[in-house]
Structures are given as C-alpha cells and as structure tokens.
Amino acid sequence: LENLVRLFSFLHISHSLAPAPLHLPIGISFFTFQALSFVIDVYRGIVVPQRNPLAVGLYIALFPQLIAGPIVRYHDIARELTKRSVRLEDFAVGVERFVYGLGKKVLLANPMGAMADRVFALGLDQLSPAAAWLGIICYTLQIYFDFSGYSDMAIGLGRMFGFHFLENFNYPYISRSIREFWRRWHISLSNWFRDYLYVPLGGNRKGAARTVCNLLIVFLLCGFWHGASWNFIIWGLWHGTFLVLERGRVGSLLERSPAWGRHLYVLLVVINAWVFFRAETLSQAIGYLGAMYGLNGAAGMHPYVAITLDAEFYLTLTMALVLSCPVFPALSRYLQRLDEEFHGRHALAIVVPAGKLFVLSFLLLFSTMNLATGAYNPFIYFRF
C-alpha cells in the first residue's frame, strides 16, 4: 500500500488509499514456516500425518522458540511430541544452556544495542566515520548475541521439557566466505529455504544461469521474510549477490587468499549489509554508509556518544568481540579434560563442577539484577 500510494502520487493519480499500521501476531514469521514445513513434509510423504489436533497445536505453538526461533521442523520432534521423557540430566543441561543464553542477551546484546541505538539516533550530518563504524559494529554484535542468546534459551527450555532442538548458530563471524556464513548463521532458516525453496527450484542442478536465478530468488524472499521493507529486500539481495559472485572468480580469488583476508572480506560484507537491516529507512541506510566512508563531513566523536565510552563499555565490547569467536567451546573441552583428569581424586574432583556452578550462578544473578532494575532490554523481533 505504501508503494502504491507513492506510485500514484508520482503519476498524479487521485486515490483514497490510506496505509494504516498493521498489527501482526508476535512470531508470525516463525510459526508460519513451521506450519508450512509440516504440511509440505506430509505432502511429500516424509512424515506420517499427525491426526491428533492437540499434537499439531503443540508443535505449532511450542512456546520456547515460538517468537524468536529456531525454526523447528516437525520431523525433528515428531516422536517427542507424543513420547518423550524428562530426565534430571536433560533438565540440568537445559538450565545451563538457558542461563548462558540469558547472559548473552542481557549482559552482551543489550549494552551493544544501547550504543548502536545511540549512534543511529544521530543525524547523518553529526556522524563521523569513527562513530558510524562504532554504531554498526555494536549492532553487528547485538544482533548476534541477541539472536543466538534467544536460541540458546529456547534450546535450553526445550531440553528441560524433553525436546531436543537443533543448533541455530555456530560462530558465524569466523566464516571465510559468505557461503560458510550462511551455514553458521540462523541455521534453521538457511536449511528451511534450502529444502523448501532452493532445491525445489532446481538448486544448482540446471546450469549456471538457473543457479544464479535460484540463489537471487531465495535471498530476495529471505529478505522479504524478515519484513515488508525495501531495506530487508536489499539486505537479502546483497547476500544473494555475493553468494553468486563466490561461485565465480570471487570464489577462486578467496581460495588463493590468506585466512585473515577471507575473514576480513566476510566481516566487511556482513557489517555493511547490517546497515540496511538496522536503518529505519532506505535513505538513512544510504546516508549511514556514506558516513562510514567519510562522505558526510562530520569530524570527531559526537559528545552524545563520547560521554558513554567508559571503562564498562570497553570491557563489554571486548568480551563481546572475544566471545563471538569459538572461545567457549575450546574452554569447555579444556574443562572436560580437566574433569576427566581429576576423576577419582576427591580433593580435585569438585573444582571443575564448582567453577561451572559459580559462573552459572553469577550469570543468572547478574542478568536478573539487570532485568529487575529495568535496564535497556529491547525485543528487536517486533520488526520481523
């Protein structure tokens, strides 16, 4: 409707269209895709039709991941919908995963989001390159820790109730290509588009031209899935375009490039794309990109931003940068080896479990304190 109004106005056509704000159910993007996957899998004969409406309702309205993912496919939990066991061990693992996700969201994503909002609230003529890069880097970290934190909480909650959801993130910012990025970022969405759109369109089986077309269609719709906005469309096509380029000379060039160069390439592509994802309008996104590359003429860090650049912010930023890399899995493996080494030694056997309990307790307490004090706590998925 908004675009029709603009078109009619441009053509000087009289009309009575008046776009009103549409209020959609929270999580519509996620439960729509879940319901579609069930219907399509039944049609394909991949799963046995579920004739119990309560079981189907439970699958579609499963609350742990209903509003922020991951997108759970019916065949992954079909058996657990009707026959599952809730074990103490699973419950403990679920609590641990939930607390880690809560910490990601409250202690890392929220502070990064507060700084990103502060920068994006500035006028384009007030943005220096340093401020613009700071804002988009903070948003890059916010959306990762926010989204992966919600996924961790959903996976943890599901585990407490006997459901085993698949992983949704695998440290995407360490990728060395955009293809690898989409194997690590929002895995459930990537797999959904692959299985229900890309492969049925022909995938890469019908020649190079058809493959390019299929990729662009998939990422056009991937952008549109996130919201009815030209910014999301451009964001999707941006990623689709680089995926197409990587199938040609860019891919060959990447293979001959050093690892650091490939990492830098991915980060630049992804960070620049996030500008369209975060900006409210297309003109703001274009102006913000101009500010990042010094085209707006602003000099120095704006006082509105500089006043918040304290030791606490730099510590949080450093922690976010470090934990966006696979440090935690490496630490977990090291602690597992220590636990096995200490097994049977009564004086040392409690060190690793006690340390883990202390960290979990600290994360839960500190996160709860932040929430209780009414700190900045946005729910960014209202846009999707």
mmCIF file of N, CA and C in Angstrom, residues 55-106:
data_model
loop_
_atom_site.group_PDB
_atom_site.id
_atom_site.type_symbol
_atom_site.label_atom_id
_atom_site.label_comp_id
_atom_site.label_asym_id
_atom_site.label_seq_id
_atom_site.Cartn_x
_atom_site.Cartn_y
_atom_site.Cartn_z
ATOM 1 N N ALA A 55 -1.618 -32.446 19.274
ATOM 2 C CA ALA A 55 -0.194 -32.615 18.980
ATOM 3 C C ALA A 55 0.257 -31.616 17.917
ATOM 4 N N VAL A 56 -0.573 -31.410 16.891
ATOM 5 C CA VAL A 56 -0.241 -30.422 15.870
ATOM 6 C C VAL A 56 -0.215 -29.024 16.481
ATOM 7 N N GLY A 57 -1.187 -28.731 17.331
ATOM 8 C CA GLY A 57 -1.219 -27.436 18.003
ATOM 9 C C GLY A 57 -0.006 -27.227 18.883
ATOM 10 N N LEU A 58 0.425 -28.277 19.575
ATOM 11 C CA LEU A 58 1.616 -28.178 20.413
ATOM 12 C C LEU A 58 2.839 -27.885 19.565
ATOM 13 N N TYR A 59 2.949 -28.550 18.420
ATOM 14 C CA TYR A 59 4.101 -28.317 17.538
ATOM 15 C C TYR A 59 4.147 -26.865 17.052
ATOM 16 N N ILE A 60 3.015 -26.357 16.588
ATOM 17 C CA ILE A 60 2.997 -25.009 16.005
ATOM 18 C C ILE A 60 3.137 -23.937 17.080
ATOM 19 N N ALA A 61 2.579 -24.171 18.246
ATOM 20 C CA ALA A 61 2.569 -23.146 19.305
ATOM 21 C C ALA A 61 3.565 -23.446 20.423
ATOM 22 N N LEU A 62 4.576 -24.233 20.125
ATOM 23 C CA LEU A 62 5.559 -24.613 21.140
ATOM 24 C C LEU A 62 6.282 -23.363 21.636
ATOM 25 N N PHE A 63 6.011 -22.955 22.881
ATOM 26 C CA PHE A 63 6.374 -21.608 23.314
ATOM 27 C C PHE A 63 7.865 -21.319 23.452
ATOM 28 N N PRO A 64 8.751 -22.282 23.765
ATOM 29 C CA PRO A 64 10.153 -21.890 23.975
ATOM 30 C C PRO A 64 10.761 -21.135 22.803
ATOM 31 N N GLN A 65 10.425 -21.540 21.577
ATOM 32 C CA GLN A 65 11.054 -20.897 20.416
ATOM 33 C C GLN A 65 10.036 -20.249 19.483
ATOM 34 N N LEU A 66 8.837 -20.010 19.968
ATOM 35 C CA LEU A 66 7.761 -19.551 19.098
ATOM 36 C C LEU A 66 8.025 -18.179 18.507
ATOM 37 N N ILE A 67 8.600 -17.250 19.293
ATOM 38 C CA ILE A 67 8.666 -15.851 18.861
ATOM 39 C C ILE A 67 10.037 -15.432 18.343
ATOM 40 N N ALA A 68 11.049 -16.266 18.497
ATOM 41 C CA ALA A 68 12.380 -15.841 18.049
ATOM 42 C C ALA A 68 13.231 -16.987 17.511
ATOM 43 N N GLY A 69 12.624 -18.139 17.251
ATOM 44 C CA GLY A 69 13.362 -19.258 16.679
ATOM 45 C C GLY A 69 14.099 -20.077 17.740
ATOM 46 N N PRO A 70 14.784 -21.142 17.309
ATOM 47 C CA PRO A 70 14.960 -21.568 15.923
ATOM 48 C C PRO A 70 13.684 -22.138 15.311
ATOM 49 N N ILE A 71 13.666 -22.221 13.972
ATOM 50 C CA ILE A 71 12.531 -22.826 13.266
ATOM 51 C C ILE A 71 12.658 -24.330 13.416
ATOM 52 N N VAL A 72 11.730 -24.928 14.133
ATOM 53 C CA VAL A 72 11.794 -26.360 14.417
ATOM 54 C C VAL A 72 10.975 -27.113 13.371
ATOM 55 N N ARG A 73 11.579 -28.092 12.733
ATOM 56 C CA ARG A 73 10.889 -28.893 11.718
ATOM 57 C C ARG A 73 10.137 -30.031 12.416
ATOM 58 N N TYR A 74 8.990 -30.369 11.884
ATOM 59 C CA TYR A 74 8.132 -31.359 12.531
ATOM 60 C C TYR A 74 8.832 -32.706 12.693
ATOM 61 N N HIS A 75 9.544 -33.150 11.651
ATOM 62 C CA HIS A 75 10.157 -34.484 11.723
ATOM 63 C C HIS A 75 11.253 -34.558 12.780
ATOM 64 N N ASP A 76 11.798 -33.394 13.197
ATOM 65 C CA ASP A 76 12.848 -33.400 14.212
ATOM 66 C C ASP A 76 12.309 -33.696 15.608
ATOM 67 N N ILE A 77 11.028 -33.367 15.846
ATOM 68 C CA ILE A 77 10.462 -33.571 17.190
ATOM 69 C C ILE A 77 9.158 -34.363 17.150
ATOM 70 N N ALA A 78 8.872 -35.009 16.020
ATOM 71 C CA ALA A 78 7.598 -35.717 15.868
ATOM 72 C C ALA A 78 7.398 -36.747 16.978
ATOM 73 N N ARG A 79 8.433 -37.512 17.254
ATOM 74 C CA ARG A 79 8.310 -38.548 18.286
ATOM 75 C C ARG A 79 8.174 -37.913 19.670
ATOM 76 N N GLU A 80 8.910 -36.832 19.911
ATOM 77 C CA GLU A 80 8.902 -36.221 21.236
ATOM 78 C C GLU A 80 7.599 -35.485 21.543
ATOM 79 N N LEU A 81 6.799 -35.191 20.520
ATOM 80 C CA LEU A 81 5.512 -34.550 20.771
ATOM 81 C C LEU A 81 4.577 -35.454 21.552
ATOM 82 N N THR A 82 4.703 -36.750 21.332
ATOM 83 C CA THR A 82 3.791 -37.696 21.991
ATOM 84 C C THR A 82 4.499 -38.624 22.974
ATOM 85 N N LYS A 83 5.783 -38.905 22.736
ATOM 86 C CA LYS A 83 6.524 -39.815 23.611
ATOM 87 C C LYS A 83 7.882 -39.206 23.919
ATOM 88 N N ARG A 84 8.002 -38.651 25.082
ATOM 89 C CA ARG A 84 9.291 -38.082 25.482
ATOM 90 C C ARG A 84 9.475 -38.312 26.973
ATOM 91 N N SER A 85 10.691 -38.291 27.394
ATOM 92 C CA SER A 85 10.999 -38.470 28.814
ATOM 93 C C SER A 85 11.724 -37.233 29.310
ATOM 94 N N VAL A 86 11.356 -36.791 30.490
ATOM 95 C CA VAL A 86 12.015 -35.653 31.118
ATOM 96 C C VAL A 86 12.960 -36.195 32.182
ATOM 97 N N ARG A 87 14.249 -36.091 31.917
ATOM 98 C CA ARG A 87 15.254 -36.639 32.824
ATOM 99 C C ARG A 87 15.970 -35.509 33.552
ATOM 100 N N LEU A 88 16.450 -35.818 34.729
ATOM 101 C CA LEU A 88 17.149 -34.820 35.534
ATOM 102 C C LEU A 88 18.390 -34.313 34.807
ATOM 103 N N GLU A 89 19.089 -35.208 34.128
ATOM 104 C CA GLU A 89 20.300 -34.808 33.404
ATOM 105 C C GLU A 89 19.958 -33.816 32.290
ATOM 106 N N ASP A 90 18.913 -34.111 31.514
ATOM 107 C CA ASP A 90 18.480 -33.201 30.461
ATOM 108 C C ASP A 90 18.034 -31.865 31.045
ATOM 109 N N PHE A 91 17.320 -31.917 32.160
ATOM 110 C CA PHE A 91 16.839 -30.687 32.783
ATOM 111 C C PHE A 91 18.016 -29.805 33.212
ATOM 112 N N ALA A 92 19.050 -30.442 33.772
ATOM 113 C CA ALA A 92 20.228 -29.690 34.213
ATOM 114 C C ALA A 92 20.946 -29.060 33.020
ATOM 115 N N VAL A 93 21.098 -29.819 31.938
ATOM 116 C CA VAL A 93 21.732 -29.287 30.722
ATOM 117 C C VAL A 93 20.904 -28.133 30.164
ATOM 118 N N GLY A 94 19.576 -28.273 30.208
ATOM 119 C CA GLY A 94 18.696 -27.216 29.721
ATOM 120 C C GLY A 94 18.814 -25.947 30.532
ATOM 121 N N VAL A 95 18.895 -26.070 31.848
ATOM 122 C CA VAL A 95 19.054 -24.893 32.712
ATOM 123 C C VAL A 95 20.364 -24.190 32.399
ATOM 124 N N GLU A 96 21.425 -24.971 32.247
ATOM 125 C CA GLU A 96 22.740 -24.403 31.939
ATOM 126 C C GLU A 96 22.702 -23.633 30.622
ATOM 127 N N ARG A 97 22.095 -24.240 29.597
ATOM 128 C CA ARG A 97 22.017 -23.596 28.284
ATOM 129 C C ARG A 97 21.163 -22.330 28.359
ATOM 130 N N PHE A 98 20.077 -22.384 29.117
ATOM 131 C CA PHE A 98 19.209 -21.209 29.252
ATOM 132 C C PHE A 98 19.952 -20.050 29.906
ATOM 133 N N VAL A 99 20.708 -20.334 30.946
ATOM 134 C CA VAL A 99 21.429 -19.271 31.666
ATOM 135 C C VAL A 99 22.483 -18.641 30.762
ATOM 136 N N TYR A 100 23.189 -19.452 29.985
ATOM 137 C CA TYR A 100 24.166 -18.890 29.051
ATOM 138 C C TYR A 100 23.475 -17.976 28.035
ATOM 139 N N GLY A 101 22.332 -18.408 27.524
ATOM 140 C CA GLY A 101 21.603 -17.588 26.566
ATOM 141 C C GLY A 101 21.109 -16.295 27.180
ATOM 142 N N LEU A 102 20.625 -16.379 28.422
ATOM 143 C CA LEU A 102 20.166 -15.179 29.125
ATOM 144 C C LEU A 102 21.313 -14.192 29.310
ATOM 145 N N GLY A 103 22.484 -14.712 29.660
ATOM 146 C CA GLY A 103 23.647 -13.860 29.816
ATOM 147 C C GLY A 103 24.041 -13.183 28.508
ATOM 148 N N LYS A 104 23.987 -13.927 27.407
ATOM 149 C CA LYS A 104 24.279 -13.335 26.098
ATOM 150 C C LYS A 104 23.356 -12.158 25.807
ATOM 151 N N LYS A 105 22.070 -12.394 26.048
ATOM 152 C CA LYS A 105 21.066 -11.375 25.731
ATOM 153 C C LYS A 105 21.205 -10.147 26.634
ATOM 154 N N VAL A 106 21.260 -10.362 27.941
ATOM 155 C CA VAL A 106 21.176 -9.256 28.895
ATOM 156 C C VAL A 106 22.517 -8.557 29.084
#
